[in-house]
Amino acid sequence: MKRIAILNGPNLDRLGKREPEIYGRATLADLEAALRAEFGKSAQLEFFQSNHEGALIDKIGALADAKADGIVINGGAFTHTSVALRDALLGAHIPTIEVHISNLYKREDFRHKSLTAPACVGIISGLGLEGYHAALRFLLKP
């Protein structure tokens, strides 16, 4: 059984409350429950959210040491600002899919550039929470 980590960065703990017109009304707990319902029998899922860059970097290092099979990451604003997060993903050597709930290219110009994307196998942007499901389906392909 593959071990996949779903990492969420800053402000994603506010899903359902923060800008529901962009991010929807479902909470992070709702997302986790939906992912467990769909993939819990086919993968060992691990969820982690932090508003702190260093905590995410530490988690990626721990996943590398534990030889995780994949990462789904929504780095939030760190996507656009964090060279350190990019370096952690590159150094982990774990297949990673970057996910964004909103379509980054319909938003402010500064969101159009992802520093972490070059460290990822692929990017899903604008599919809402379904993007997490699509990322897991991809990582779980035989």
mmCIF file of C-alpha atoms in Angstrom, residues 57-136:
data_model
loop_
_atom_site.group_PDB
_atom_site.id
_atom_site.type_symbol
_atom_site.label_atom_id
_atom_site.label_comp_id
_atom_site.label_asym_id
_atom_site.label_seq_id
_atom_site.Cartn_x
_atom_site.Cartn_y
_atom_site.Cartn_z
ATOM 1 C CA ILE A 57 10.045 21.825 5.281
ATOM 2 C CA ASP A 58 10.644 19.637 8.330
ATOM 3 C CA LYS A 59 7.671 17.465 7.343
ATOM 4 C CA ILE A 60 8.997 17.005 3.804
ATOM 5 C CA GLY A 61 12.375 15.947 5.215
ATOM 6 C CA ALA A 62 10.689 13.449 7.532
ATOM 7 C CA LEU A 63 8.680 12.052 4.604
ATOM 8 C CA ALA A 64 11.892 11.648 2.602
ATOM 9 C CA ASP A 65 13.557 9.816 5.499
ATOM 10 C CA ALA A 66 10.494 7.563 5.830
ATOM 11 C CA LYS A 67 10.544 6.916 2.059
ATOM 12 C CA ALA A 68 6.999 8.122 1.395
ATOM 13 C CA ASP A 69 5.651 7.204 -2.026
ATOM 14 C CA GLY A 70 4.133 10.557 -2.924
ATOM 15 C CA ILE A 71 3.176 14.043 -1.847
ATOM 16 C CA VAL A 72 0.204 16.193 -2.748
ATOM 17 C CA ILE A 73 1.008 19.757 -1.749
ATOM 18 C CA ASN A 74 -0.948 22.969 -1.677
ATOM 19 C CA GLY A 75 1.741 25.354 -0.527
ATOM 20 C CA GLY A 76 -0.644 28.288 -0.429
ATOM 21 C CA ALA A 77 1.220 31.586 -0.613
ATOM 22 C CA PHE A 78 4.561 29.794 -0.075
ATOM 23 C CA THR A 79 4.142 28.489 -3.638
ATOM 24 C CA HIS A 80 5.034 31.961 -4.879
ATOM 25 C CA THR A 81 7.656 32.957 -2.315
ATOM 26 C CA SER A 82 9.572 30.009 -0.881
ATOM 27 C CA VAL A 83 12.833 28.896 -2.404
ATOM 28 C CA ALA A 84 13.341 26.854 0.770
ATOM 29 C CA LEU A 85 10.147 24.878 0.197
ATOM 30 C CA ARG A 86 11.176 24.297 -3.424
ATOM 31 C CA ASP A 87 14.582 23.048 -2.298
ATOM 32 C CA ALA A 88 12.998 20.707 0.264
ATOM 33 C CA LEU A 89 10.759 19.179 -2.409
ATOM 34 C CA LEU A 90 13.670 18.789 -4.834
ATOM 35 C CA GLY A 91 15.856 17.195 -2.181
ATOM 36 C CA ALA A 92 13.164 14.769 -1.029
ATOM 37 C CA HIS A 93 13.082 12.858 -4.341
ATOM 38 C CA ILE A 94 9.406 12.024 -3.799
ATOM 39 C CA PRO A 95 6.921 12.301 -6.676
ATOM 40 C CA THR A 96 4.921 15.427 -5.862
ATOM 41 C CA ILE A 97 1.810 16.996 -7.340
ATOM 42 C CA GLU A 98 1.174 20.677 -6.634
ATOM 43 C CA VAL A 99 -2.517 21.485 -6.156
ATOM 44 C CA HIS A 100 -4.318 24.816 -6.037
ATOM 45 C CA ILE A 101 -8.031 25.099 -5.372
ATOM 46 C CA SER A 102 -8.436 28.272 -7.413
ATOM 47 C CA ASN A 103 -7.213 28.915 -10.939
ATOM 48 C CA LEU A 104 -3.996 30.824 -10.270
ATOM 49 C CA TYR A 105 -4.087 32.375 -13.735
ATOM 50 C CA LYS A 106 -7.424 34.067 -13.080
ATOM 51 C CA ARG A 107 -6.003 35.759 -10.005
ATOM 52 C CA GLU A 108 -3.416 38.420 -9.241
ATOM 53 C CA ASP A 109 -0.281 38.483 -11.384
ATOM 54 C CA PHE A 110 2.000 37.548 -8.485
ATOM 55 C CA ARG A 111 0.177 34.203 -8.215
ATOM 56 C CA HIS A 112 1.060 33.267 -11.808
ATOM 57 C CA LYS A 113 4.620 32.227 -10.856
ATOM 58 C CA SER A 114 5.198 29.082 -8.812
ATOM 59 C CA LEU A 115 8.643 28.641 -7.316
ATOM 60 C CA THR A 116 7.778 25.106 -6.231
ATOM 61 C CA ALA A 117 6.407 23.850 -9.579
ATOM 62 C CA PRO A 118 9.831 22.833 -10.984
ATOM 63 C CA ALA A 119 10.167 20.399 -8.070
ATOM 64 C CA CYS A 120 6.854 18.707 -8.912
ATOM 65 C CA VAL A 121 5.753 16.060 -11.388
ATOM 66 C CA GLY A 122 2.683 18.116 -12.240
ATOM 67 C CA ILE A 123 0.353 20.914 -11.202
ATOM 68 C CA ILE A 124 -3.424 21.008 -10.851
ATOM 69 C CA SER A 125 -4.987 24.453 -10.592
ATOM 70 C CA GLY A 126 -8.581 25.582 -10.593
ATOM 71 C CA LEU A 127 -10.482 22.333 -10.089
ATOM 72 C CA GLY A 128 -11.533 23.132 -6.527
ATOM 73 C CA LEU A 129 -11.101 20.324 -4.030
ATOM 74 C CA GLU A 130 -11.418 17.827 -6.885
ATOM 75 C CA GLY A 131 -7.796 18.683 -7.685
ATOM 76 C CA TYR A 132 -6.684 16.751 -4.588
ATOM 77 C CA HIS A 133 -8.630 13.699 -5.768
ATOM 78 C CA ALA A 134 -7.100 13.941 -9.239
ATOM 79 C CA ALA A 135 -3.608 14.232 -7.743
ATOM 80 C CA LEU A 136 -4.116 11.132 -5.606
#
